[in-house]
Coordinates of C-alpha atoms in Angstrom, one line a residue:
M82 CA 30.3 8.0 14.5
P83 CA 26.1 8.6 14.3
R84 CA 24.8 6.1 11.7
F85 CA 21.2 6.2 10.2
T86 CA 19.3 3.6 8.3
V87 CA 17.1 5.5 5.5
H88 CA 14.4 3.5 3.7
I89 CA 14.1 4.4 0.0
R90 CA 11.3 2.6 -2.1
D91 CA 12.2 -1.0 -1.5
E92 CA 16.1 -0.6 -0.2
W93 CA 17.3 0.0 3.3
L94 CA 20.5 2.1 3.5
A95 CA 23.1 2.7 6.2
V96 CA 24.3 6.3 6.1
P97 CA 27.1 7.4 8.4
C98 CA 27.0 11.2 9.6
K99 CA 30.5 12.6 10.9
D100 CA 29.1 16.1 11.6
A101 CA 25.6 15.8 13.7
T102 CA 24.9 19.3 12.9
N103 CA 24.1 18.6 9.2
T104 CA 20.6 19.2 8.1
I105 CA 18.0 16.5 7.4
Q106 CA 18.2 17.7 3.6
W107 CA 21.8 16.6 3.9
L108 CA 20.7 13.3 5.2
G109 CA 18.4 12.6 2.4
Q110 CA 20.9 13.3 -0.5
E111 CA 23.3 11.1 1.3
A112 CA 20.8 8.5 1.3
L113 CA 19.8 9.3 -2.4
K114 CA 23.3 9.1 -3.6
R115 CA 23.5 5.6 -2.2
Y116 CA 20.3 4.6 -3.6
I117 CA 21.3 5.5 -6.9
K118 CA 24.7 4.3 -7.0
N119 CA 23.8 1.1 -7.9
K120 CA 20.9 1.7 -10.2
P121 CA 21.7 1.7 -14.1
D122 CA 18.6 4.3 -14.5
N123 CA 20.2 6.2 -11.3
G124 CA 16.6 5.2 -9.9
G125 CA 15.0 7.9 -12.1
I126 CA 16.5 10.6 -10.1
K127 CA 18.6 13.0 -12.4
D128 CA 20.2 15.0 -9.9
V129 CA 20.4 14.6 -6.1
K130 CA 20.7 18.1 -5.7
D131 CA 17.6 19.1 -7.4
A132 CA 15.5 15.8 -6.2
Q133 CA 12.4 16.8 -4.2
F134 CA 11.8 14.7 -1.5
V135 CA 10.1 14.4 2.2
V136 CA 11.9 12.7 5.0
R137 CA 10.0 11.0 8.0
R138 CA 10.8 9.1 11.1
C139 CA 9.7 5.1 11.0
Q140 CA 8.7 5.4 14.4
G141 CA 5.7 7.5 14.7
L142 CA 5.7 8.3 11.1
G143 CA 6.3 12.2 12.0
L144 CA 7.6 14.3 9.0
L145 CA 10.9 16.0 9.6
D146 CA 11.7 19.7 8.6
T147 CA 14.6 19.1 6.0
D148 CA 16.1 22.4 7.6
D149 CA 16.4 20.8 11.1
T150 CA 19.8 19.8 12.3
I151 CA 20.1 15.9 12.9
E152 CA 21.2 16.4 16.1
D153 CA 18.0 18.3 17.1
V154 CA 15.6 15.9 15.8
L155 CA 17.2 12.3 15.5
E156 CA 19.4 9.8 17.4
D157 CA 22.0 7.3 16.8
N158 CA 20.7 4.3 15.1
D159 CA 17.2 5.9 14.2
F160 CA 15.3 4.7 11.3
V161 CA 14.0 7.2 8.7
E162 CA 12.0 7.1 5.4
L163 CA 12.8 9.1 2.5
A164 CA 10.0 9.6 -0.3
V165 CA 11.1 11.0 -3.5
Q166 CA 8.6 13.9 -5.2
G167 CA 6.5 11.7 -7.6
D168 CA 6.2 8.5 -5.5
T169 CA 3.7 9.5 -3.2
M170 CA 1.1 11.2 -5.5
S171 CA -0.4 9.4 -8.1
T172 CA -2.5 10.9 -10.8
D173 CA -5.7 9.0 -10.1
F174 CA -8.2 10.8 -8.5
I175 CA -11.1 9.7 -6.2
P176 CA -14.3 10.5 -7.2
Y177 CA -16.4 12.3 -4.2
G178 CA -19.9 11.7 -2.7
N179 CA -20.8 8.7 -1.3
S180 CA -18.3 5.8 -2.0
L181 CA -15.6 6.6 -0.1
T182 CA -13.9 3.8 2.1
S183 CA -11.4 3.6 5.2
T184 CA -8.8 2.1 2.7
D185 CA -9.1 5.1 0.5
L186 CA -9.1 7.6 3.3
V187 CA -5.9 6.2 4.7
N188 CA -4.3 6.2 1.1
L189 CA -5.3 9.8 0.5
G190 CA -3.6 10.7 4.0
R191 CA -0.4 8.9 2.5
G192 CA -0.8 10.8 -0.7
L193 CA -1.6 8.2 -2.9
Y194 CA -4.6 10.2 -4.6
K195 CA -6.0 13.5 -5.5
I196 CA -9.7 14.6 -5.3
K197 CA -11.9 15.4 -7.8
L198 CA -15.7 15.9 -7.4
T199 CA -18.6 14.1 -9.4
L200 CA -20.8 15.8 -11.4
E201 CA -23.6 14.8 -9.1
A202 CA -21.7 16.1 -5.9
E203 CA -21.2 19.5 -7.8
K204 CA -24.8 19.7 -8.5
K205 CA -25.8 19.0 -4.9
V206 CA -23.3 21.3 -3.5
V207 CA -24.8 24.2 -5.6
Q208 CA -28.4 23.4 -4.5
S209 CA -27.5 23.3 -1.0
R210 CA -26.0 26.6 -1.3
E211 CA -29.0 28.2 -3.4
L212 CA -31.0 27.2 -0.6
L213 CA -29.3 28.8 2.2
D214 CA -28.7 32.2 0.4
T215 CA -32.2 32.0 0.3
I216 CA -32.6 31.9 3.9
V217 CA -30.1 34.8 4.4
K218 CA -32.0 36.7 1.7
E219 CA -35.2 36.3 3.3
N220 CA -33.8 36.8 7.0
K221 CA -35.2 33.8 8.1
V222 CA -34.1 32.8 12.1
V223 CA -32.1 29.5 11.5
Y224 CA -29.6 28.2 13.9
G225 CA -25.9 28.9 13.1
I226 CA -27.2 30.6 9.8
T227 CA -28.6 33.7 11.5
T228 CA -28.3 33.0 14.9
G229 CA -25.2 32.6 17.6
F230 CA -24.3 29.0 18.7
G231 CA -24.9 26.7 21.7
K232 CA -26.3 29.1 24.5
F233 CA -26.4 32.0 22.0
A234 CA -29.0 30.4 19.9
R235 CA -31.7 32.9 20.6
T236 CA -29.4 35.5 19.5
V237 CA -30.3 36.7 16.1
I238 CA -27.3 38.3 14.2
P239 CA -27.6 41.1 11.8
V240 CA -27.1 40.1 8.1
S241 CA -23.9 42.8 8.1
K242 CA -22.3 40.5 10.6
L243 CA -22.8 37.0 9.3
K244 CA -19.4 36.6 7.8
E245 CA -17.9 37.9 11.1
L246 CA -19.9 35.5 13.0
Q247 CA -18.6 32.3 10.7
E248 CA -14.8 33.9 11.2
N249 CA -15.3 34.2 15.1
L250 CA -16.7 30.9 15.5
V251 CA -13.7 28.8 13.8
R252 CA -11.1 31.4 16.1
S253 CA -12.8 31.1 19.3
H254 CA -12.7 27.1 19.0
S255 CA -9.4 27.1 17.8
A256 CA -8.5 26.1 21.2
G257 CA -6.9 22.7 21.2
V258 CA -3.3 22.1 23.2
G259 CA -0.6 19.5 22.7
N260 CA 1.5 18.3 19.6
P261 CA -0.1 18.9 16.0
L262 CA -1.4 16.1 14.0
S263 CA 0.9 14.5 11.5
P264 CA 0.9 15.8 8.0
E265 CA -0.7 12.0 6.8
R266 CA -3.4 12.5 9.4
T267 CA -4.1 16.0 8.7
R268 CA -4.4 15.1 5.0
M269 CA -7.0 12.4 6.3
L270 CA -8.8 15.0 8.2
L271 CA -9.0 17.4 5.4
A272 CA -10.2 15.0 2.8
L273 CA -12.7 13.5 5.1
R274 CA -14.4 17.0 5.8
I275 CA -14.5 17.4 1.9
N276 CA -16.2 14.1 1.4
V277 CA -18.8 15.1 4.0
L278 CA -19.1 18.8 2.3
A279 CA -19.5 17.2 -1.1
K280 CA -22.5 15.5 -0.2
G281 CA -24.4 18.7 -0.5
Y282 CA -26.3 18.9 2.9
S283 CA -24.2 21.4 4.7
G284 CA -24.6 24.5 2.6
I285 CA -20.9 25.0 1.4
S286 CA -20.3 27.2 -1.2
P287 CA -18.8 25.5 -4.7
E288 CA -15.9 28.3 -4.3
T289 CA -14.9 27.5 -1.0
L290 CA -15.2 23.6 -1.6
H291 CA -13.0 23.9 -4.9
Q292 CA -10.7 25.7 -2.5
M293 CA -10.1 23.5 -0.1
I294 CA -9.8 20.5 -2.8
Q295 CA -7.0 22.8 -4.3
A296 CA -5.3 23.0 -1.2
F297 CA -5.5 19.2 -0.4
N298 CA -4.2 18.4 -3.8
E299 CA -1.4 20.8 -3.4
K300 CA 0.1 19.4 -1.0
G301 CA -8.5 19.1 22.2
T302 CA -12.0 17.5 21.1
V303 CA -14.6 15.8 23.1
G304 CA -17.0 14.9 20.3
A305 CA -19.8 16.6 21.6
S306 CA -20.9 18.4 18.4
G307 CA -18.0 17.1 16.6
D308 CA -14.5 17.4 16.3
L309 CA -14.8 21.2 16.9
A310 CA -11.1 22.2 18.1
P311 CA -9.2 20.2 15.7
L312 CA -11.6 21.2 12.3
S313 CA -11.2 24.8 13.7
H314 CA -7.5 24.8 13.5
L315 CA -7.5 23.0 10.1
A316 CA -10.2 25.9 8.9
L317 CA -8.4 28.7 10.6
G318 CA -5.1 27.9 8.7
L319 CA -7.3 27.5 5.1
M320 CA -8.6 31.1 6.4
G321 CA -4.9 32.2 6.2
E322 CA -4.6 32.7 10.0
G323 CA -2.7 30.9 12.8
K324 CA 0.2 28.3 11.6
M325 CA 0.6 25.9 9.0
W326 CA 3.1 23.3 7.9
S327 CA 4.2 22.2 4.2
P328 CA 7.3 20.7 2.9
K329 CA 8.3 24.0 1.0
S330 CA 7.9 26.2 4.1
G331 CA 8.0 24.1 7.0
W332 CA 5.8 25.8 10.1
A333 CA 5.1 29.2 9.3
D334 CA 2.2 31.9 9.2
A335 CA -0.8 30.5 7.3
K336 CA -1.1 33.3 4.7
Y337 CA 2.6 32.8 3.7
V338 CA 2.0 28.8 3.6
L339 CA -0.8 29.5 1.3
E340 CA 1.2 32.1 -0.7
A341 CA 3.8 29.7 -1.0
H342 CA 1.7 27.1 -3.2
G343 CA -0.2 29.8 -4.8
L344 CA -3.5 29.3 -2.9
K345 CA -5.7 32.1 -1.6
P346 CA -7.2 32.2 2.0
I347 CA -10.9 31.2 2.1
S348 CA -13.1 33.8 2.8
L349 CA -16.2 32.5 4.8
K350 CA -19.6 33.1 3.8
P351 CA -22.8 32.6 5.7
K352 CA -23.1 29.3 7.5
E353 CA -19.7 28.4 6.2
G354 CA -17.6 28.4 9.4
L355 CA -20.1 26.1 11.1
A356 CA -19.9 23.8 7.9
L357 CA -16.2 23.7 8.1
I358 CA -15.9 22.7 11.9
N359 CA -19.2 20.7 12.7
G360 CA -18.3 17.2 12.1
T361 CA -16.9 13.9 13.5
Q362 CA -13.8 13.8 11.0
M363 CA -11.2 13.7 13.2
I364 CA -12.7 10.8 15.6
T365 CA -13.4 9.2 11.7
S366 CA -10.0 9.7 10.3
L367 CA -8.3 8.1 12.9
G368 CA -10.7 5.7 13.6
A369 CA -10.0 4.6 10.0
E370 CA -6.5 4.5 10.2
A371 CA -7.0 2.2 13.3
V372 CA -9.3 -0.2 11.7
E373 CA -7.1 -0.4 8.7
R374 CA -4.1 -1.0 10.8
A375 CA -5.9 -3.4 12.8
E376 CA -7.1 -5.5 9.8
A377 CA -3.5 -5.5 8.5
I378 CA -1.7 -6.7 11.7
A379 CA -4.7 -9.4 12.4
R380 CA -4.1 -11.2 9.2
Q381 CA -0.3 -11.1 9.9
A382 CA -0.7 -12.1 13.5
D383 CA -2.1 -15.1 11.8
I384 CA 1.3 -16.0 10.1
I385 CA 3.4 -15.1 13.0
A386 CA 1.5 -17.4 15.4
A387 CA 1.7 -20.3 12.9
L388 CA 5.4 -19.6 12.8
T389 CA 5.8 -19.9 16.4
L390 CA 3.6 -23.0 16.4
E391 CA 6.1 -24.3 14.3
V392 CA 9.1 -23.5 16.2
L393 CA 7.2 -25.0 19.3
K394 CA 6.7 -28.1 17.4
G395 CA 2.9 -27.9 18.0
T396 CA 0.2 -30.0 15.8
T397 CA -2.0 -28.7 13.2
K398 CA -4.9 -31.1 14.6
A399 CA -6.7 -28.0 16.1
F400 CA -7.4 -26.4 12.9
D401 CA -9.1 -29.2 11.2
S402 CA -12.3 -27.7 9.2
D403 CA -14.6 -30.3 11.0
I404 CA -13.7 -28.9 14.2
H405 CA -14.6 -25.3 13.1
K406 CA -17.7 -25.9 11.0
L407 CA -19.3 -26.9 14.2
R408 CA -18.8 -23.2 15.7
P409 CA -19.1 -21.4 12.4
H410 CA -18.2 -17.6 13.3
P411 CA -16.5 -16.2 10.2
G412 CA -13.4 -15.2 11.7
Q413 CA -12.7 -18.1 13.5
I414 CA -13.4 -20.4 10.2
E415 CA -10.8 -17.8 8.3
V416 CA -8.2 -18.2 10.9
A417 CA -8.2 -22.0 11.0
L418 CA -8.0 -22.1 7.2
R419 CA -5.0 -19.7 7.3
F420 CA -3.5 -21.9 9.6
R421 CA -4.1 -24.8 7.4
S422 CA -2.8 -23.1 4.4
L423 CA 0.6 -22.2 6.0
L424 CA 1.1 -25.5 7.9
D425 CA -0.8 -28.2 6.2
S426 CA 2.0 -31.1 5.5
D427 CA 0.1 -32.5 2.1
H428 CA 0.6 -28.9 0.4
H429 CA 3.8 -27.7 2.3
P430 CA 6.0 -30.5 3.8
S431 CA 7.9 -29.5 6.8
E432 CA 11.0 -31.1 8.4
I433 CA 10.5 -29.5 11.6
A434 CA 6.9 -30.8 11.7
E435 CA 8.0 -34.3 10.5
S436 CA 10.8 -34.2 13.4
H437 CA 8.2 -34.4 16.0
R438 CA 5.5 -36.5 14.4
F439 CA 6.2 -39.3 17.1
C440 CA 6.4 -37.8 20.8
D441 CA 4.1 -38.3 24.3
R442 CA 2.4 -34.7 24.3
V443 CA -1.1 -34.7 24.6
Q444 CA -2.2 -31.4 23.3
D445 CA -0.9 -28.0 23.0
A446 CA -1.5 -24.6 24.9
Y447 CA -4.3 -22.7 24.6
T448 CA -2.0 -19.8 22.9
M449 CA -1.1 -22.1 20.2
R450 CA -4.3 -24.5 19.8
C451 CA -6.9 -21.7 20.2
C452 CA -5.7 -19.0 18.3
P453 CA -8.8 -19.4 15.8
Q454 CA -11.1 -18.7 18.6
V455 CA -9.0 -15.7 19.5
H456 CA -7.9 -14.4 16.5
G457 CA -11.1 -15.0 15.2
I458 CA -13.3 -12.8 17.3
T459 CA -10.8 -10.3 16.8
N460 CA -11.3 -10.4 13.1
D461 CA -14.9 -10.5 13.3
T462 CA -14.9 -7.1 15.5
I463 CA -12.5 -5.6 13.2
N464 CA -15.1 -6.0 10.1
F465 CA -17.8 -4.8 12.6
V466 CA -16.3 -1.5 13.3
K467 CA -15.0 -1.1 9.6
N468 CA -18.8 -1.2 8.4
I469 CA -19.4 1.3 11.1
I470 CA -16.5 3.5 10.3
N471 CA -17.4 3.3 6.4
T472 CA -20.9 4.4 7.1
E473 CA -19.8 7.3 9.0
I474 CA -17.1 8.4 6.1
N475 CA -20.0 8.8 3.9
S476 CA -22.4 10.3 6.2
A477 CA -23.6 14.0 7.1
T478 CA -23.4 13.7 10.8
D479 CA -22.7 15.6 14.1
N480 CA -23.2 13.1 17.0
P481 CA -20.5 10.5 17.4
V482 CA -21.7 8.2 20.5
S483 CA -22.6 5.3 18.7
F484 CA -19.2 5.4 16.4
L485 CA -17.3 6.1 19.9
I486 CA -18.8 2.7 21.5
A487 CA -17.4 1.0 18.3
L488 CA -13.8 2.1 18.8
D489 CA -13.9 1.0 21.9
F490 CA -14.7 -2.3 20.7
L491 CA -12.0 -2.2 18.4
A492 CA -9.3 -1.4 21.1
I493 CA -10.6 -4.2 23.4
A494 CA -10.5 -6.9 20.6
V495 CA -7.3 -5.7 19.2
H496 CA -5.7 -6.0 22.1
E497 CA -6.3 -9.6 22.4
L498 CA -3.8 -10.3 19.6
A499 CA -1.3 -8.5 21.9
S500 CA -2.1 -10.5 24.9
I501 CA -2.1 -14.0 23.4
S502 CA 1.2 -13.1 21.5
E503 CA 3.1 -11.7 24.5
R504 CA 2.1 -15.3 26.1
R505 CA 3.9 -17.0 23.2
I506 CA 6.7 -15.1 23.1
E507 CA 7.0 -16.3 27.1
R508 CA 6.9 -19.9 25.5
L509 CA 9.6 -18.9 22.9
C510 CA 11.8 -18.0 25.7
N511 CA 11.2 -20.2 28.6
P512 CA 13.3 -23.2 28.1
S513 CA 11.0 -25.7 30.1
L514 CA 8.3 -24.8 27.5
S515 CA 10.4 -24.6 23.9
E516 CA 13.2 -27.0 24.5
L517 CA 15.2 -24.3 23.2
P518 CA 17.9 -22.2 24.8
A519 CA 17.0 -19.8 27.4
F520 CA 15.7 -16.6 25.8
L521 CA 16.6 -17.8 22.6
V522 CA 20.8 -17.2 22.7
N523 CA 23.8 -19.2 23.1
E524 CA 26.0 -18.7 26.0
G525 CA 23.3 -17.6 28.4
G526 CA 24.4 -15.2 31.2
L527 CA 26.9 -13.6 29.1
N528 CA 24.3 -12.8 26.6
S529 CA 20.5 -12.0 27.6
G530 CA 19.0 -12.4 24.0
F531 CA 15.5 -11.8 24.3
M532 CA 14.9 -11.6 28.1
I533 CA 14.1 -7.6 28.0
A534 CA 12.3 -7.8 24.5
H535 CA 9.8 -9.8 26.1
C536 CA 9.6 -7.7 29.1
T537 CA 9.1 -5.0 26.7
A538 CA 6.1 -6.9 25.1
A539 CA 4.6 -7.5 28.5
S540 CA 4.8 -3.7 29.4
L541 CA 2.8 -2.7 26.1
V542 CA 0.2 -5.5 26.9
S543 CA 0.0 -4.2 30.5
E544 CA -0.3 -0.6 29.4
N545 CA -2.9 -1.8 26.6
K546 CA -5.1 -2.7 29.5
V547 CA -5.4 0.4 30.9
L548 CA -6.3 2.1 27.4
C549 CA -8.6 -0.5 26.8
H550 CA -11.1 1.1 29.7
P551 CA -13.8 2.5 27.4
S552 CA -14.5 5.8 26.9
S553 CA -18.2 5.3 25.9
V554 CA -19.0 4.9 29.7
D555 CA -17.8 8.7 30.3
S556 CA -19.5 11.9 29.8
L557 CA -18.9 15.7 30.8
S558 CA -21.5 18.4 30.1
T559 CA -20.1 21.2 27.9
S560 CA -21.3 24.4 26.4
A561 CA -23.4 25.7 29.5
A562 CA -25.3 22.5 29.6
T563 CA -26.6 22.7 26.0
E564 CA -24.1 19.7 25.3
D565 CA -25.4 17.9 28.3
H566 CA -24.5 14.1 27.0
V567 CA -21.2 14.1 25.2
S568 CA -18.7 11.5 24.1
M569 CA -15.1 11.4 24.5
G570 CA -14.8 10.2 20.7
G571 CA -11.5 12.0 20.3
W572 CA -9.6 10.2 23.1
A573 CA -11.6 6.8 22.1
A574 CA -10.0 7.2 18.5
R575 CA -6.5 8.1 19.6
K576 CA -6.4 5.4 22.2
A577 CA -7.7 2.9 19.9
L578 CA -4.9 3.7 17.7
R579 CA -2.2 3.7 20.3
V580 CA -3.2 0.0 21.3
V581 CA -3.4 -0.9 17.5
E582 CA 0.4 0.4 17.4
H583 CA 1.2 -1.4 20.6
V584 CA -0.2 -4.7 19.4
E585 CA 1.8 -3.8 16.1
Q586 CA 5.0 -4.0 18.3
V587 CA 4.5 -7.0 20.5
L588 CA 3.9 -9.1 17.3
A589 CA 6.8 -7.5 15.6
I590 CA 8.9 -8.8 18.9
E591 CA 7.2 -12.5 18.6
L592 CA 8.1 -12.5 14.8
L593 CA 11.7 -12.0 15.7
A594 CA 11.9 -14.4 18.6
A595 CA 10.1 -17.0 16.2
C596 CA 12.7 -16.5 13.4
Q597 CA 15.3 -16.9 15.9
G598 CA 13.8 -20.3 17.3
I599 CA 14.0 -21.2 13.4
E600 CA 18.0 -20.9 13.9
F601 CA 18.2 -23.3 16.8
L602 CA 16.1 -26.0 14.7
R603 CA 18.6 -25.6 11.5
P604 CA 19.3 -27.5 9.4
L605 CA 15.7 -28.4 9.4
R606 CA 13.2 -26.3 7.4
T607 CA 9.6 -25.4 7.9
T608 CA 6.9 -25.0 5.2
T609 CA 7.5 -23.0 2.0
P610 CA 5.4 -20.0 3.1
L611 CA 6.6 -20.1 6.5
E612 CA 10.3 -20.0 5.0
K613 CA 9.6 -17.0 2.9
V614 CA 8.4 -15.2 5.8
Y615 CA 11.6 -16.1 7.5
E616 CA 13.5 -15.0 4.6
L617 CA 11.9 -11.8 4.7
V618 CA 13.0 -11.0 8.2
R619 CA 16.5 -11.7 7.6
S620 CA 16.6 -9.5 4.7
V621 CA 16.5 -6.7 7.3
V622 CA 17.4 -8.4 10.5
K623 CA 20.4 -10.7 10.9
P624 CA 20.5 -13.7 13.4
W625 CA 21.4 -13.3 17.2
M626 CA 24.6 -14.9 17.7
K627 CA 25.4 -12.7 20.6
D628 CA 23.6 -9.4 22.3
R629 CA 23.4 -6.4 20.2
F630 CA 21.2 -3.0 20.5
M631 CA 17.9 -4.6 19.8
S632 CA 15.6 -1.6 19.3
P633 CA 16.4 -1.2 15.7
D634 CA 15.7 -5.1 15.2
I635 CA 12.4 -4.4 16.4
E636 CA 11.7 -1.3 14.7
A637 CA 12.8 -3.0 11.4
A638 CA 10.3 -5.8 12.1
H639 CA 7.6 -3.4 13.2
R640 CA 8.1 -1.6 9.4
L641 CA 7.7 -5.3 8.0
L642 CA 4.3 -5.4 9.2
L643 CA 3.4 -1.8 8.6
D644 CA 5.1 -1.4 4.6
Q645 CA 4.6 -2.9 1.4
K646 CA 6.3 -2.8 -1.5
A647 CA 5.6 0.0 -4.2
S648 CA 4.1 -2.3 -6.7
D649 CA 1.6 -3.6 -3.9
I650 CA 0.7 -0.1 -2.5
K651 CA -2.7 0.1 -3.4
L652 CA -3.4 -3.6 -2.7
C653 CA -4.1 -3.0 1.2
P654 CA -2.4 -0.9 3.6
G655 CA 0.8 -1.9 5.4
S656 CA 2.3 -5.6 5.2
Q657 CA 5.0 -6.9 3.7
V658 CA 4.8 -10.3 5.7
W659 CA 1.2 -10.6 4.5
N660 CA 1.9 -10.1 1.0
V661 CA 4.8 -12.9 1.3
A662 CA 2.3 -15.4 2.8
K663 CA -1.0 -14.4 0.9
P664 CA -0.5 -15.9 -2.5
Y665 CA 0.0 -19.4 -0.7
I666 CA -2.9 -18.6 1.3
D667 CA -5.2 -17.8 -1.8
K668 CA -3.8 -20.9 -3.5
Y669 CA -4.6 -23.3 -0.6
K670 CA -8.4 -21.9 -1.1
T671 CA -8.4 -22.8 -4.6
E672 CA -6.8 -25.9 -4.8
V673 CA -8.8 -29.5 -4.7
I674 CA -6.3 -31.0 -2.8
P675 CA -8.0 -33.2 0.4
E676 CA -7.2 -31.8 3.6
S677 CA -4.6 -33.6 5.7
R678 CA -5.9 -34.8 9.1
P679 CA -3.3 -36.0 11.9
V680 CA -4.3 -38.8 13.5
S681 CA -6.2 -37.9 16.6
P682 CA -6.7 -40.2 19.7
T683 CA -10.3 -39.1 19.6
A684 CA -10.7 -40.2 16.1
F685 CA -9.2 -43.4 16.0
S686 CA -9.5 -47.0 14.2
L687 CA -9.5 -50.3 15.7
E688 CA -6.2 -51.2 13.5
P689 CA -3.2 -50.2 15.3
P690 CA -1.0 -47.6 14.0
A691 CA 1.2 -48.9 11.1
S692 CA 4.6 -47.7 12.5
P693 CA 6.3 -49.6 15.3
R694 CA 7.2 -46.3 16.9
K695 CA 4.6 -44.7 19.2
R696 CA 2.6 -42.0 17.4
C697 CA 2.2 -38.6 19.4
R698 CA -1.1 -38.1 21.1
H699 CA -1.0 -34.5 20.4
E700 CA -0.4 -35.3 16.6

């Protein structure tokens, strides 16, 4: 019998399905029944039949149409997420104009906020439109307002045809191919275009802008002059043409989807078609998601690597603050501090660390002791790219070339987290390096354990190496050579996002492997914060006593690196693992307890060690 794991609010529920021809609506209702069964207040849900909700795949975050049959869209053991109406849209408003951040944008895509213009933005939009109306009234020749576009820039269009000019622009540029963006990413795209228009430099009319905001609140680009094709498809739907999707209607003709939400199609005025489509919003919105997810996974990479170091019986000597002050890159110093905060024996006694206080090993491998250097430059690059993205978010701009290069930087830097993680997974799985059972499982041969999970990590790292080839070195002339040096910005953004997702998946495998390694060191315990991380993982994935279907375990660990509890949703995007460890890291920063410093052979005293036993030289 097929079964599915459904995530509702803070709980994971198993839902068996006898009949795969049942709909996603049925699956959602069955999951809700199980959710409210043990809730004294019914989880705030009065009647399951009347409950409004959306269902999405955990893998890829794609929304599912509630009318689809389970057999058509899901496979046995798939993980899905259910969001009850009211959980995803707060009553907060993001004031629009000049202060939007990448974090805000991602949260707008997730439905956490509505949009409201500031009075200053309203005033600028009105002034900008009045200027544009004057240009039209006086029959001035201005590109894109009273002329054609690109090669046709010298063609003056009669005033009576200006509305048709803008509509034709949107229709002709709606030439994208492939699958549509997910609803979340489409919301980001629309929100970001609204933000640009709200700056008051594009000549949009207040009426049209308010219609776009109302639509948001209801629920193939080359990047030469912006994301013309994706933005055109978005604008075409707002005009009531083409196809649109909503939870109420699914995919349908745009005019009927708008009608179902009580919205009227936008009627374009002079220059408004150009205002709607000429920007870098798809590149920027995907880039914002990529950098936010990169920032979240980079923080958690430190936690996962620290757990691996404990399992492999490494030392904390390499994270001494005096060492990193000599090479004071901000990211490197921060990562070393995080390692100390999680592993410092004076703050969090570790039975595992105590068990190997005396040994004959000289030093740890690079993948363990050089984490501050490798993870650190990734953090520095993420901060660099995030500043560029936040500038781009609040800019009125057409050309994405400099932004594109930043996304190439992001992909290359974040890839390093997966590259070094895969090597740590190898050390965990290799008994000659870990002193643990081969592939982290008993009865090797009968059981293969983490053998293929490591292969999966290696293949993802290998694919990332290809994806990290920079898009910014490429250019193809378009638009009859009027756009003769263009960026491949859309591809740069999409592949950066794919690299980040692969990094998340590799680190999810390392997290599982490190927790499995802990099983072979029991009854010894690690530090308090790392035990909390272990307990979090074990709340969704059981230890590996023998071989079983592994993909759901990897997916569950991946979700821990993406998700957070509803109470923490506005603190930072994604990351239950980070939220478990963060209080201990913050406390370590504020406490006055002196830093513990394990004995080092290069910082010796003339007095012999007090213990009669041989002190570990890598201690």
